[in-house]
PDB file of C-alpha atoms in Angstrom:
ATOM      1  CA  ASP A  89       0.000   0.000   0.000  1.00 58.00           C
ATOM      2  CA  ILE A  90       2.836   2.379   0.814  1.00 55.00           C
ATOM      3  CA  ASP A  91       4.552   1.595  -2.498  1.00 58.00           C
ATOM      4  CA  ASN A  92       1.450   2.623  -4.430  1.00 60.00           C
ATOM      5  CA  VAL A  93       1.776   6.164  -3.056  1.00 58.00           C
ATOM      6  CA  VAL A  94       4.540   6.833  -5.608  1.00 56.00           C
ATOM      7  CA  PHE A  95       2.026   6.882  -8.443  1.00 56.00           C
ATOM      8  CA  GLN A  96      -0.728   8.574  -6.458  1.00 60.00           C
ATOM      9  CA  THR A  97       1.213  11.774  -5.775  1.00 57.00           C
ATOM     10  CA  ASN A  98      -0.637  13.859  -8.347  1.00 54.00           C
ATOM     11  CA  GLU A  99      -3.956  12.304  -7.372  1.00 60.00           C
ATOM     12  CA  PHE A 100      -3.300  13.288  -3.766  1.00 60.00           C
ATOM     13  CA  LEU A 101      -2.112  16.824  -4.561  1.00 59.00           C
ATOM     14  CA  CYS A 102      -4.971  17.370  -7.039  1.00 57.00           C
ATOM     15  CA  ASN A 103      -7.710  15.658  -5.039  1.00 61.00           C
ATOM     16  CA  GLY A 104     -10.806  17.805  -4.663  1.00 59.00           C
ATOM     17  CA  THR A 105     -11.111  16.773  -1.009  1.00 60.00           C
ATOM     18  CA  PHE A 106      -7.848  18.568  -0.256  1.00 59.00           C
ATOM     19  CA  ILE A 107      -7.834  21.435  -2.743  1.00 57.00           C
ATOM     20  CA  GLY A 108     -11.555  21.975  -3.191  1.00 58.00           C
ATOM     21  CA  SER A 109     -13.374  24.982  -1.784  1.00 58.00           C
ATOM     22  CA  ASP A 110     -13.668  23.253   1.599  1.00 57.00           C
ATOM     23  CA  GLY A 111     -10.294  21.461   1.540  1.00 60.00           C
ATOM     24  CA  PRO A 112      -7.591  22.248   4.131  1.00 62.00           C
ATOM     25  CA  PHE A 113      -4.902  22.818   1.504  1.00 67.00           C
ATOM     26  CA  TRP A 114      -6.965  24.948  -0.840  1.00 65.00           C
ATOM     27  CA  TRP A 115      -6.690  28.041   1.338  1.00 71.00           C
ATOM     28  CA  ILE A 116      -2.906  27.718   1.483  1.00 73.00           C
ATOM     29  CA  LEU A 117      -2.660  27.134  -2.254  1.00 71.00           C
ATOM     30  CA  GLN A 118      -5.143  29.876  -3.035  1.00 72.00           C
ATOM     31  CA  MET A 119      -3.121  32.324  -0.956  1.00 75.00           C
ATOM     32  CA  SER A 120       0.105  31.201  -2.638  1.00 75.00           C
ATOM     33  CA  MET A 121      -1.320  31.636  -6.131  1.00 73.00           C
ATOM     34  CA  ALA A 122      -2.898  34.971  -5.187  1.00 76.00           C
ATOM     35  CA  LEU A 123       0.388  36.278  -3.757  1.00 78.00           C
ATOM     36  CA  GLY A 124       2.249  35.119  -6.857  1.00 75.00           C
ATOM     37  CA  ALA A 125      -0.230  36.799  -9.176  1.00 75.00           C
ATOM     38  CA  LEU A 126      -0.310  40.008  -7.093  1.00 79.00           C
ATOM     39  CA  PHE A 127       3.479  40.188  -6.932  1.00 78.00           C
ATOM     40  CA  SER A 128       3.885  39.699 -10.678  1.00 75.00           C
ATOM     41  CA  ILE A 129       1.217  42.353 -11.410  1.00 78.00           C
ATOM     42  CA  CYS A 130       2.911  44.880  -9.104  1.00 80.00           C
ATOM     43  CA  VAL A 131       6.310  44.248 -10.661  1.00 78.00           C
ATOM     44  CA  ALA A 132       4.901  44.436 -14.182  1.00 78.00           C
ATOM     45  CA  GLY A 133       3.059  47.674 -13.276  1.00 81.00           C
ATOM     46  CA  GLY A 134       6.303  49.156 -12.020  1.00 81.00           C
ATOM     47  CA  MET A 135       8.081  48.160 -15.222  1.00 78.00           C
ATOM     48  CA  ALA A 136       5.330  49.648 -17.378  1.00 81.00           C
ATOM     49  CA  TYR A 137       5.399  52.884 -15.336  1.00 82.00           C
ATOM     50  CA  LYS A 138       9.154  53.233 -15.864  1.00 82.00           C
ATOM     51  CA  MET A 139       8.774  52.555 -19.579  1.00 81.00           C
ATOM     52  CA  MET A 140       6.015  55.162 -19.987  1.00 83.00           C
ATOM     53  CA  VAL A 141       7.152  57.847 -17.525  1.00 84.00           C
ATOM     54  CA  LYS A 142      10.842  57.321 -16.805  1.00 78.00           C
ATOM     55  CA  ASN A 143      11.722  56.842 -20.486  1.00 78.00           C
ATOM     56  CA  ASP A 144      13.116  53.330 -19.946  1.00 77.00           C
ATOM     57  CA  PRO A 145      13.472  51.251 -23.139  1.00 80.00           C
ATOM     58  CA  ILE A 146      10.152  49.657 -24.038  1.00 78.00           C
ATOM     59  CA  ASP A 147      10.407  45.872 -23.731  1.00 76.00           C
ATOM     60  CA  VAL A 148       7.140  44.150 -24.585  1.00 77.00           C
ATOM     61  CA  PHE A 149       8.440  40.709 -23.658  1.00 77.00           C
ATOM     62  CA  LYS A 150       8.928  41.725 -20.026  1.00 74.00           C
ATOM     63  CA  ILE A 151       5.286  42.737 -19.840  1.00 76.00           C
ATOM     64  CA  MET A 152       4.215  39.547 -21.661  1.00 79.00           C
ATOM     65  CA  LYS A 153       5.816  37.491 -18.894  1.00 78.00           C
ATOM     66  CA  VAL A 154       2.934  38.497 -16.667  1.00 78.00           C
ATOM     67  CA  LEU A 155       0.504  36.981 -19.175  1.00 77.00           C
ATOM     68  CA  GLY A 156       2.523  33.755 -19.175  1.00 79.00           C
ATOM     69  CA  ILE A 157       2.483  33.629 -15.364  1.00 78.00           C
ATOM     70  CA  ALA A 158      -1.285  34.269 -15.409  1.00 75.00           C
ATOM     71  CA  LEU A 159      -1.782  31.236 -17.684  1.00 76.00           C
ATOM     72  CA  VAL A 160       0.375  29.124 -15.377  1.00 78.00           C
ATOM     73  CA  MET A 161      -1.711  30.230 -12.387  1.00 75.00           C
ATOM     74  CA  CYS A 162      -4.948  29.366 -14.211  1.00 73.00           C
ATOM     75  CA  PHE A 163      -3.756  25.846 -15.057  1.00 75.00           C
ATOM     76  CA  TRP A 164      -1.685  25.172 -11.959  1.00 76.00           C
ATOM     77  CA  TYR A 165      -4.443  22.788 -10.904  1.00 71.00           C
ATOM     78  CA  PRO A 166      -7.207  21.310 -13.063  1.00 69.00           C
ATOM     79  CA  PRO A 167      -9.870  24.053 -13.253  1.00 67.00           C
ATOM     80  CA  SER A 168     -12.607  21.469 -12.791  1.00 66.00           C
ATOM     81  CA  LYS A 169     -11.139  20.490  -9.396  1.00 61.00           C
ATOM     82  CA  SER A 170      -9.886  23.809  -8.137  1.00 59.00           C
ATOM     83  CA  GLY A 171     -13.249  25.508  -8.602  1.00 61.00           C
ATOM     84  CA  ILE A 172     -12.095  28.204 -11.040  1.00 61.00           C
ATOM     85  CA  GLY A 173     -15.119  27.459 -13.203  1.00 58.00           C
ATOM     86  CA  ALA A 174     -13.913  25.688 -16.326  1.00 61.00           C
ATOM     87  CA  SER A 175     -14.497  21.989 -16.942  1.00 67.00           C
ATOM     88  CA  SER A 176     -10.970  21.262 -18.179  1.00 66.00           C
ATOM     89  CA  ASN A 177      -8.821  18.646 -16.446  1.00 69.00           C
ATOM     90  CA  ALA A 178      -5.550  19.865 -17.952  1.00 72.00           C
ATOM     91  CA  CYS A 179      -2.979  21.244 -15.520  1.00 77.00           C
ATOM     92  CA  ILE A 180       0.688  22.133 -15.352  1.00 80.00           C
ATOM     93  CA  LEU A 181       1.480  19.518 -12.709  1.00 79.00           C
ATOM     94  CA  ASP A 182       0.094  16.598 -14.729  1.00 79.00           C
ATOM     95  CA  ALA A 183       1.927  17.747 -17.853  1.00 82.00           C
ATOM     96  CA  LEU A 184       5.257  17.869 -16.016  1.00 83.00           C
ATOM     97  CA  ALA A 185       4.647  14.523 -14.316  1.00 81.00           C
ATOM     98  CA  TYR A 186       3.729  12.663 -17.524  1.00 82.00           C
ATOM     99  CA  ILE A 187       7.255  11.572 -18.549  1.00 85.00           C
ATOM    100  CA  PRO A 188       8.449  10.653 -15.007  1.00 83.00           C
ATOM    101  CA  ASN A 189       5.310   8.564 -14.499  1.00 81.00           C
ATOM    102  CA  CYS A 190       5.789   6.792 -17.861  1.00 84.00           C
ATOM    103  CA  ILE A 191       9.356   5.864 -16.937  1.00 86.00           C
ATOM    104  CA  GLY A 192       8.199   4.984 -13.440  1.00 81.00           C
ATOM    105  CA  SER A 193       5.548   2.626 -14.821  1.00 83.00           C
ATOM    106  CA  TYR A 194       8.223   0.741 -16.773  1.00 87.00           C
ATOM    107  CA  THR A 195      10.575   0.420 -13.789  1.00 87.00           C
ATOM    108  CA  HIS A 196       7.584  -0.493 -11.609  1.00 85.00           C
ATOM    109  CA  ASP A 197       6.769  -3.415 -13.913  1.00 88.00           C
ATOM    110  CA  LEU A 198      10.402  -4.597 -13.716  1.00 88.00           C
ATOM    111  CA  TYR A 199      10.283  -4.336  -9.942  1.00 88.00           C
ATOM    112  CA  GLU A 200       7.002  -6.234  -9.622  1.00 88.00           C
ATOM    113  CA  ALA A 201       8.207  -9.054 -11.891  1.00 90.00           C
ATOM    114  CA  GLU A 202      11.414  -9.458  -9.893  1.00 90.00           C
ATOM    115  CA  ALA A 203       9.508  -9.176  -6.594  1.00 88.00           C
ATOM    116  CA  GLU A 204       7.266 -12.073  -7.609  1.00 91.00           C
ATOM    117  CA  GLN A 205      10.299 -14.172  -8.511  1.00 90.00           C
ATOM    118  CA  VAL A 206      11.999 -13.365  -5.190  1.00 89.00           C
ATOM    119  CA  SER A 207       8.796 -14.239  -3.324  1.00 89.00           C
ATOM    120  CA  ASP A 208       8.658 -17.647  -5.032  1.00 90.00           C
ATOM    121  CA  LYS A 209      12.318 -18.267  -4.259  1.00 89.00           C
ATOM    122  CA  TYR A 210      11.815 -17.223  -0.624  1.00 86.00           C
ATOM    123  CA  ASN A 211       8.871 -19.623  -0.289  1.00 89.00           C
ATOM    124  CA  GLU A 212      11.126 -22.339  -1.714  1.00 88.00           C
ATOM    125  CA  LEU A 213      13.895 -21.477   0.758  1.00 85.00           C
ATOM    126  CA  MET A 214      11.920 -21.466   4.013  1.00 85.00           C
ATOM    127  CA  PRO A 215      11.080 -25.232   4.068  1.00 86.00           C
ATOM    128  CA  LEU A 216      14.736 -25.993   3.330  1.00 83.00           C
ATOM    129  CA  ILE A 217      15.848 -23.839   6.280  1.00 80.00           C
ATOM    130  CA  HIS A 218      13.429 -25.691   8.535  1.00 80.00           C
ATOM    131  CA  LYS A 219      14.639 -29.015   7.160  1.00 79.00           C
ATOM    132  CA  ARG A 220      18.280 -28.011   7.698  1.00 75.00           C
ATOM    133  CA  ASP A 221      17.597 -27.153  11.330  1.00 73.00           C
ATOM    134  CA  SER A 222      15.731 -30.417  11.893  1.00 74.00           C
ATOM    135  CA  VAL A 223      18.507 -32.468  10.240  1.00 71.00           C
ATOM    136  CA  CYS A 224      21.456 -30.664  11.818  1.00 66.00           C
ATOM    137  CA  SER A 225      20.095 -30.705  15.365  1.00 64.00           C
ATOM    138  CA  PRO A 226      20.286 -34.535  15.767  1.00 65.00           C
ATOM    139  CA  VAL A 227      23.716 -34.591  14.151  1.00 61.00           C
ATOM    140  CA  LYS A 228      24.967 -31.960  16.576  1.00 60.00           C
ATOM    141  CA  ALA A 229      23.397 -33.874  19.453  1.00 60.00           C
ATOM    142  CA  LYS A 230      25.381 -36.972  18.415  1.00 61.00           C
ATOM    143  CA  PHE A 231      28.566 -34.934  18.317  1.00 59.00           C
ATOM    144  CA  ASP A 232      27.854 -33.467  21.744  1.00 57.00           C
ATOM    145  CA  ALA A 233      27.182 -36.922  23.172  1.00 57.00           C
ATOM    146  CA  ALA A 234      30.443 -38.219  21.698  1.00 56.00           C
ATOM    147  CA  VAL A 235      32.354 -35.276  23.144  1.00 55.00           C
ATOM    148  CA  LYS A 236      30.915 -35.790  26.607  1.00 57.00           C
ATOM    149  CA  GLY A 237      31.638 -39.490  26.370  1.00 55.00           C
ATOM    150  CA  THR A 238      35.295 -38.961  25.542  1.00 54.00           C
ATOM    151  CA  GLN A 239      35.674 -36.417  28.323  1.00 53.00           C
ATOM    152  CA  GLN A 240      34.546 -38.799  31.066  1.00 54.00           C
ATOM    153  CA  ASN A 241      37.405 -40.090  33.188  1.00 49.00           C
ATOM    154  CA  SER A 242      36.256 -43.713  33.083  1.00 48.00           C
ATOM    155  CA  ASN A 243      36.173 -43.746  29.299  1.00 49.00           C
ATOM    156  CA  GLN A 244      39.584 -42.076  29.130  1.00 46.00           C
ATOM    157  CA  ASP A 245      41.010 -44.713  31.461  1.00 50.00           C
ATOM    158  CA  ASP A 246      39.577 -47.521  29.302  1.00 50.00           C
ATOM    159  CA  VAL A 247      41.038 -46.020  26.145  1.00 46.00           C
ATOM    160  CA  ALA A 248      44.379 -45.401  27.858  1.00 46.00           C
ATOM    161  CA  GLN A 249      44.595 -49.049  28.963  1.00 49.00           C
ATOM    162  CA  ALA A 250      43.641 -50.315  25.525  1.00 48.00           C
ATOM    163  CA  SER A 251      45.524 -47.913  23.262  1.00 49.00           C
ATOM    164  CA  GLY A 252      47.822 -45.853  25.417  1.00 47.00           C
ATOM    165  CA  VAL A 253      47.959 -42.286  26.659  1.00 46.00           C
ATOM    166  CA  GLU A 254      48.784 -40.879  23.208  1.00 54.00           C
ATOM    167  CA  LYS A 255      45.493 -42.238  21.867  1.00 52.00           C
ATOM    168  CA  VAL A 256      43.610 -40.575  24.718  1.00 48.00           C
ATOM    169  CA  VAL A 257      45.126 -37.210  23.891  1.00 50.00           C
ATOM    170  CA  LYS A 258      44.342 -37.621  20.194  1.00 58.00           C
ATOM    171  CA  VAL A 259      40.713 -38.580  20.882  1.00 54.00           C
ATOM    172  CA  ALA A 260      40.332 -35.586  23.216  1.00 58.00           C
ATOM    173  CA  GLU A 261      41.720 -33.255  20.557  1.00 61.00           C
ATOM    174  CA  GLU A 262      39.347 -34.603  17.915  1.00 61.00           C
ATOM    175  CA  ALA A 263      36.444 -34.226  20.322  1.00 62.00           C
ATOM    176  CA  GLU A 264      37.370 -30.598  21.022  1.00 64.00           C
ATOM    177  CA  LYS A 265      37.585 -29.904  17.274  1.00 67.00           C
ATOM    178  CA  VAL A 266      34.150 -31.407  16.665  1.00 65.00           C
ATOM    179  CA  GLU A 267      32.645 -29.405  19.525  1.00 66.00           C
ATOM    180  CA  SER A 268      34.209 -26.159  18.240  1.00 69.00           C
ATOM    181  CA  LYS A 269      33.005 -26.837  14.687  1.00 68.00           C
ATOM    182  CA  THR A 270      29.450 -27.583  15.731  1.00 67.00           C
ATOM    183  CA  THR A 271      29.324 -24.485  17.927  1.00 72.00           C
ATOM    184  CA  PHE A 272      30.705 -22.352  15.102  1.00 74.00           C
ATOM    185  CA  ALA A 273      28.228 -23.864  12.621  1.00 69.00           C
ATOM    186  CA  GLY A 274      25.335 -23.005  14.934  1.00 72.00           C
ATOM    187  CA  LEU A 275      26.605 -19.434  15.282  1.00 81.00           C
ATOM    188  CA  MET A 276      26.873 -19.096  11.488  1.00 78.00           C
ATOM    189  CA  ILE A 277      23.313 -20.364  11.028  1.00 74.00           C
ATOM    190  CA  GLY A 278      22.037 -17.875  13.608  1.00 81.00           C
ATOM    191  CA  LEU A 279      24.133 -15.032  12.147  1.00 86.00           C
ATOM    192  CA  ASP A 280      22.788 -15.795   8.686  1.00 80.00           C
ATOM    193  CA  LYS A 281      19.209 -15.366   9.917  1.00 80.00           C
ATOM    194  CA  VAL A 282      20.051 -12.155  11.814  1.00 89.00           C
ATOM    195  CA  VAL A 283      21.806 -10.587   8.806  1.00 88.00           C
ATOM    196  CA  MET A 284      18.902 -11.442   6.515  1.00 81.00           C
ATOM    197  CA  PHE A 285      16.399  -9.951   8.946  1.00 86.00           C
ATOM    198  CA  PHE A 286      18.281  -6.655   9.380  1.00 88.00           C
ATOM    199  CA  SER A 287      18.966  -6.358   5.660  1.00 83.00           C
ATOM    200  CA  LEU A 288      15.234  -6.616   4.953  1.00 81.00           C
ATOM    201  CA  VAL A 289      14.405  -4.100   7.689  1.00 86.00           C
ATOM    202  CA  ILE A 290      16.996  -1.563   6.503  1.00 87.00           C
ATOM    203  CA  TYR A 291      15.880  -2.010   2.892  1.00 81.00           C
ATOM    204  CA  ARG A 292      12.229  -1.326   3.691  1.00 81.00           C
ATOM    205  CA  ILE A 293      12.988   1.628   5.974  1.00 84.00           C
ATOM    206  CA  GLY A 294      15.094   3.233   3.249  1.00 83.00           C
ATOM    207  CA  TRP A 295      12.358   2.560   0.711  1.00 80.00           C
ATOM    208  CA  TRP A 296       9.559   4.085   2.760  1.00 79.00           C
ATOM    209  CA  SER A 297      11.603   7.069   3.956  1.00 81.00           C
ATOM    210  CA  THR A 298      12.443   7.933   0.340  1.00 80.00           C
ATOM    211  CA  ILE A 299       8.752   7.888  -0.601  1.00 78.00           C
ATOM    212  CA  PHE A 300       7.912   9.946   2.499  1.00 78.00           C
ATOM    213  CA  CYS A 301      10.540  12.570   1.621  1.00 81.00           C
ATOM    214  CA  GLN A 302       9.261  12.673  -1.961  1.00 80.00           C
ATOM    215  CA  GLN A 303       5.733  13.449  -0.817  1.00 78.00           C
ATOM    216  CA  ILE A 304       6.924  16.259   1.470  1.00 80.00           C
ATOM    217  CA  LEU A 305       9.153  17.818  -1.198  1.00 84.00           C
ATOM    218  CA  LEU A 306       6.484  17.584  -3.900  1.00 81.00           C
ATOM    219  CA  GLY A 307       3.956  19.172  -1.565  1.00 79.00           C
ATOM    220  CA  MET A 308       6.298  22.068  -0.783  1.00 82.00           C
ATOM    221  CA  LEU A 309       7.195  22.565  -4.448  1.00 84.00           C
ATOM    222  CA  THR A 310       3.519  22.504  -5.393  1.00 80.00           C
ATOM    223  CA  ILE A 311       2.490  25.020  -2.734  1.00 79.00           C
ATOM    224  CA  PHE A 312       5.327  27.499  -3.203  1.00 81.00           C
ATOM    225  CA  GLY A 313       5.670  27.009  -6.961  1.00 82.00           C
ATOM    226  CA  PRO A 314       3.401  29.952  -7.937  1.00 81.00           C
ATOM    227  CA  ILE A 315       5.472  32.357  -5.857  1.00 80.00           C
ATOM    228  CA  GLN A 316       8.669  31.113  -7.466  1.00 82.00           C
ATOM    229  CA  TRP A 317       7.125  31.544 -10.910  1.00 82.00           C
ATOM    230  CA  ALA A 318       6.105  35.073  -9.955  1.00 79.00           C
ATOM    231  CA  PHE A 319       9.676  35.889  -8.881  1.00 79.00           C
ATOM    232  CA  SER A 320      10.833  35.105 -12.432  1.00 80.00           C
ATOM    233  CA  VAL A 321       9.497  38.542 -13.426  1.00 77.00           C
ATOM    234  CA  LEU A 322      12.376  40.164 -11.525  1.00 76.00           C
ATOM    235  CA  PRO A 323      15.573  40.754 -13.541  1.00 73.00           C
ATOM    236  CA  LYS A 324      17.809  38.777 -11.185  1.00 78.00           C
ATOM    237  CA  TRP A 325      15.269  35.961 -10.824  1.00 79.00           C
ATOM    238  CA  GLU A 326      14.583  35.314 -14.501  1.00 77.00           C
ATOM    239  CA  GLY A 327      15.571  31.655 -14.209  1.00 81.00           C
ATOM    240  CA  ALA A 328      13.458  30.928 -11.114  1.00 83.00           C
ATOM    241  CA  TRP A 329      10.760  29.152 -13.146  1.00 83.00           C
ATOM    242  CA  ALA A 330      13.352  26.929 -14.846  1.00 85.00           C
ATOM    243  CA  LYS A 331      14.942  26.035 -11.503  1.00 88.00           C
ATOM    244  CA  TRP A 332      11.515  25.176 -10.098  1.00 88.00           C
ATOM    245  CA  ILE A 333      10.777  22.850 -13.046  1.00 87.00           C
ATOM    246  CA  THR A 334      14.178  21.191 -12.629  1.00 88.00           C
ATOM    247  CA  ARG A 335      13.567  20.565  -8.928  1.00 89.00           C
ATOM    248  CA  TYR A 336      10.015  19.356  -9.519  1.00 87.00           C
ATOM    249  CA  LEU A 337      11.072  16.880 -12.210  1.00 87.00           C
ATOM    250  CA  THR A 338      14.027  15.698 -10.118  1.00 87.00           C
ATOM    251  CA  VAL A 339      11.806  14.942  -7.127  1.00 85.00           C
ATOM    252  CA  HIS A 340       9.188  13.341  -9.358  1.00 83.00           C
ATOM    253  CA  PHE A 341      11.836  11.020 -10.778  1.00 85.00           C
ATOM    254  CA  TYR A 342      12.414   9.683  -7.241  1.00 82.00           C
ATOM    255  CA  GLY A 343       9.615   7.188  -7.819  1.00 79.00           C
ATOM    256  CA  ALA A 344      11.046   5.910 -11.113  1.00 82.00           C
ATOM    257  CA  MET A 345      14.580   5.695  -9.734  1.00 85.00           C
ATOM    258  CA  LEU A 346      13.335   4.081  -6.535  1.00 83.00           C
ATOM    259  CA  TYR A 347      11.773   1.201  -8.445  1.00 85.00           C
ATOM    260  CA  PHE A 348      14.860   0.977 -10.660  1.00 86.00           C
ATOM    261  CA  VAL A 349      17.150   0.660  -7.635  1.00 86.00           C
ATOM    262  CA  GLY A 350      14.639  -1.649  -5.968  1.00 85.00           C
ATOM    263  CA  PHE A 351      14.761  -3.935  -9.005  1.00 89.00           C
ATOM    264  CA  TYR A 352      18.522  -4.382  -8.649  1.00 89.00           C
ATOM    265  CA  VAL A 353      18.274  -4.830  -4.874  1.00 86.00           C
ATOM    266  CA  LEU A 354      15.706  -7.584  -5.406  1.00 88.00           C
ATOM    267  CA  LEU A 355      17.976  -9.068  -8.073  1.00 90.00           C
ATOM    268  CA  LEU A 356      20.730  -9.335  -5.439  1.00 89.00           C
ATOM    269  CA  PHE A 357      18.260 -10.957  -3.035  1.00 85.00           C
ATOM    270  CA  ASP A 358      17.289 -13.371  -5.818  1.00 89.00           C
ATOM    271  CA  ILE A 359      20.929 -14.355  -6.348  1.00 91.00           C
ATOM    272  CA  VAL A 360      21.559 -14.835  -2.618  1.00 87.00           C
ATOM    273  CA  LEU A 361      18.373 -16.869  -2.139  1.00 87.00           C
ATOM    274  CA  SER A 362      19.167 -19.021  -5.191  1.00 89.00           C
ATOM    275  CA  VAL A 363      22.616 -19.817  -3.784  1.00 88.00           C
ATOM    276  CA  GLN A 364      21.088 -20.667  -0.411  1.00 84.00           C
ATOM    277  CA  VAL A 365      18.483 -22.935  -2.010  1.00 87.00           C
ATOM    278  CA  GLU A 366      21.194 -24.762  -3.931  1.00 87.00           C
ATOM    279  CA  ASN A 367      23.381 -25.192  -0.848  1.00 83.00           C
ATOM    280  CA  LEU A 368      20.553 -26.227   1.471  1.00 82.00           C
ATOM    281  CA  THR A 369      19.271 -28.744  -1.058  1.00 84.00           C
ATOM    282  CA  ALA A 370      22.679 -30.430  -0.981  1.00 82.00           C
ATOM    283  CA  ILE A 371      22.999 -30.141   2.807  1.00 78.00           C
ATOM    284  CA  THR A 372      19.647 -31.700   3.667  1.00 79.00           C
ATOM    285  CA  GLN A 373      20.017 -34.840   1.544  1.00 79.00           C
ATOM    286  CA  SER A 374      21.114 -37.049   4.461  1.00 75.00           C
ATOM    287  CA  ASP A 375      22.782 -37.127   7.884  1.00 71.00           C
ATOM    288  CA  VAL A 376      26.122 -37.560   6.156  1.00 73.00           C
ATOM    289  CA  THR A 377      25.807 -34.305   4.183  1.00 74.00           C
ATOM    290  CA  ALA A 378      24.511 -32.527   7.294  1.00 71.00           C
ATOM    291  CA  SER A 379      27.505 -33.791   9.269  1.00 69.00           C
ATOM    292  CA  ALA A 380      29.876 -32.619   6.539  1.00 72.00           C
ATOM    293  CA  TYR A 381      28.166 -29.210   6.512  1.00 69.00           C
ATOM    294  CA  ILE A 382      28.561 -28.799  10.281  1.00 65.00           C
ATOM    295  CA  GLN A 383      32.213 -29.816  10.213  1.00 62.00           C
ATOM    296  CA  ASN A 384      33.031 -27.523   7.275  1.00 63.00           C
ATOM    297  CA  ALA A 385      30.921 -24.532   8.212  1.00 56.00           C
TER     298      ALA A 385
END
């Protein structure tokens, strides 16, 4: 559900419930657009006054900028949703978001296909992990019993009488090696599960935080965009509108890039899970393979 928010950004920001006449955001947006329009009109009026009275060079294009900003303000949101009066659904935000959403749809399809494959592989892996634990536990129990048996004084005395003291030392060394290997194997199995768990947690937190940041940034750019467009009337702020578009498109591409990166992350998970399935299939064939796995962990 959280992933779907990436492609519902425009629907959320253009929803009539939020930006309609009774919506909580409409008053903020209305004020922003009104301030932008008022600012651009005042600046254009000052320019026209200087051209007519102060004998500044007449530059029609500077005055025409105000007309361009007025059109942007009219189509900032779909007129049918913002309550301006027209029935058109065309708006600046949807036009700018068209290409990022097209690319995002393609990367989303890649991500979903790989996610389904990883899910199937994970479902194949879990029974093998359970089988490994059930097979390795008896084998380790046999090793532990053998170790305890060799460490008992009575058994050591029997072996010493039959084979000598050197044999006792050798048997004790082998028992210690087996005990160390089984303990290490158990630690590796536990560490493997812990690493997988934390990797999944970190991956999802990074994923969701990126989407969360995208929504906040898009909301701020949408609200304060009209003011930034209005500032482009000023001589030193002529490129403000272009910078706003660049930022808006960059943030909107977060969704497409997120799915693109997610596809490769899932591809890595797929490789790791495939290797684990292959190894566990070989390990769980018999007690002999389980014993070899524990001793060569």
